[in-house]
Short mmCIF file of C-alpha atoms in Angstrom, two decimals:
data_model
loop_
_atom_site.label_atom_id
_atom_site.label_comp_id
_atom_site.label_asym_id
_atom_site.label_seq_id
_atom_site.Cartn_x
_atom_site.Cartn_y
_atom_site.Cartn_z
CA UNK A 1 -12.91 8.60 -15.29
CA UNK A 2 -10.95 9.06 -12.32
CA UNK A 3 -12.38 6.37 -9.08
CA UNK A 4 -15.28 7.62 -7.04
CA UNK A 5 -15.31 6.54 -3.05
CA UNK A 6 -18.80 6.72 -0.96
CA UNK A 7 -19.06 6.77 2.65
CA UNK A 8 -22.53 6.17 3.66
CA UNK A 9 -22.47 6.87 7.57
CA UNK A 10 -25.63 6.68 10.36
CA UNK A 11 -26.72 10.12 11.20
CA UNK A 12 -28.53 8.41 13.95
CA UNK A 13 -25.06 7.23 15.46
CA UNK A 14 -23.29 10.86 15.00
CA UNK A 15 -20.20 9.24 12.61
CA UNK A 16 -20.69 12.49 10.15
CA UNK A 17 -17.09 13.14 11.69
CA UNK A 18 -15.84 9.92 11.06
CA UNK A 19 -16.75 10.21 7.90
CA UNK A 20 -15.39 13.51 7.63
CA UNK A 21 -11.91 12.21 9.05
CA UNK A 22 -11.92 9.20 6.75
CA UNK A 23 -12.62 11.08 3.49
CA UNK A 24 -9.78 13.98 4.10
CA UNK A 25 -7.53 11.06 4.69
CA UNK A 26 -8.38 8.85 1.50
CA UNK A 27 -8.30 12.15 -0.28
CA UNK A 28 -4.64 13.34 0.99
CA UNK A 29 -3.05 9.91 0.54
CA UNK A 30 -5.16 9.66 -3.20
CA UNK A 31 -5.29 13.13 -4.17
CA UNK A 32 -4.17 11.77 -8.04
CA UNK A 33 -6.35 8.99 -8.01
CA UNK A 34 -9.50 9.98 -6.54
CA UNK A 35 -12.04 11.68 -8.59
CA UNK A 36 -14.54 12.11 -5.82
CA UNK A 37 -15.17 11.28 -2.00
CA UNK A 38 -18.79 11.31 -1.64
CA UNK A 39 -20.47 11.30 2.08
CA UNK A 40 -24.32 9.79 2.31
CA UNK A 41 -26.22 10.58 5.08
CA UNK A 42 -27.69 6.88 6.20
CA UNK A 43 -29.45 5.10 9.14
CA UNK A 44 -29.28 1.90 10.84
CA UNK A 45 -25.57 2.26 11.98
CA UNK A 46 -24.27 1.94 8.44
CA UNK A 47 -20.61 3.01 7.97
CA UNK A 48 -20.12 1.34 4.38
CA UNK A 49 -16.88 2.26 1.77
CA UNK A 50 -18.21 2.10 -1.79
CA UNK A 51 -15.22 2.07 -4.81
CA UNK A 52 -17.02 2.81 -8.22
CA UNK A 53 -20.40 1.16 -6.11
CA UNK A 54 -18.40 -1.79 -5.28
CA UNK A 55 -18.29 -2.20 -1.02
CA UNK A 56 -14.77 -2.51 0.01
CA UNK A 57 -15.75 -2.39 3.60
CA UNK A 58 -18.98 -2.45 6.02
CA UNK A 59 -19.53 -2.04 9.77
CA UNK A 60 -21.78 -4.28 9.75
CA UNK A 61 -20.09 -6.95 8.17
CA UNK A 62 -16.86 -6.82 9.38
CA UNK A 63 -18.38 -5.98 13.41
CA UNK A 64 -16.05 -3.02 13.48
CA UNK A 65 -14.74 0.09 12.36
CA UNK A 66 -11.80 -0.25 9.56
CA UNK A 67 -8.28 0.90 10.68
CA UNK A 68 -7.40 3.78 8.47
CA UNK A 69 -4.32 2.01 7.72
CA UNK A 70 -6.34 -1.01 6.71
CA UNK A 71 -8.62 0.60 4.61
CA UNK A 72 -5.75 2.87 2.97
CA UNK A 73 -5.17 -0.79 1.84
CA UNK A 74 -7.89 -1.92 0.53
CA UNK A 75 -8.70 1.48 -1.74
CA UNK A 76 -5.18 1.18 -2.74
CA UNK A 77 -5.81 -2.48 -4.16
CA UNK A 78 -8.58 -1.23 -5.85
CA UNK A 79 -7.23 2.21 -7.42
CA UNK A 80 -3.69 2.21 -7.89
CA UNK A 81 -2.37 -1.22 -6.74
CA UNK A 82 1.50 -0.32 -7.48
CA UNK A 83 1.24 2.97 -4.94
CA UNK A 84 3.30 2.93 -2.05
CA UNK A 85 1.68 3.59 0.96
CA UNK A 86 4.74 4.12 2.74
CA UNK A 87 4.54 3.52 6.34
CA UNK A 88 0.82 2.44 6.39
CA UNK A 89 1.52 -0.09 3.83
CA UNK A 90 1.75 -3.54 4.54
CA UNK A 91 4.45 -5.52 5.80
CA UNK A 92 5.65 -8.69 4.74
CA UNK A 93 6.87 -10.43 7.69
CA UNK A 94 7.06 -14.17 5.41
#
């Protein structure tokens, strides 16, 4: 079975766009990978990024808002590792 993303946003906060944005991007740059972007309505000022129910990334946590090309990244390492990302992938500056 193909990966499964979740985007729980705050409703509260107004990030249902946000959310929006984020999943039409992870689904263009994944659209073999993916098997599902799912949005959940949440409270609190939660913007969390579930892969297969693991968190890859939280608001809270981290104290900000992932870059897209950051978090491009991180689903990357955790669904298809040997995709390019092209020019949001990283660099290795050494």
């Amino acid at each position: 079975m193909a990966p499964h993303v979740e985007i729980e946003y705050c409703t509260g906060c107004r990030w249902l766009l946000r959310a929006g944005w984020t999943a039409q991007e992870l689904l263009t740059t994944f659209e073999a990978e993916l098997g599902a972007v799912t949005l959940i309505p949440g409270s609190g000022g939660v913007f969390d990024v579930r892969v297969d129910g693991r968190m890859v990334w939280s608001r809270k946590d981290q104290g900000r808002f992932p870059e897209l090309k950051e978090l491009k990244q991180i689903v990357r390492d955790h669904v298809a590792p040997d995709k390019s990302l092209g020019h949001s992938d990283r660099r290795d500056d050494g």
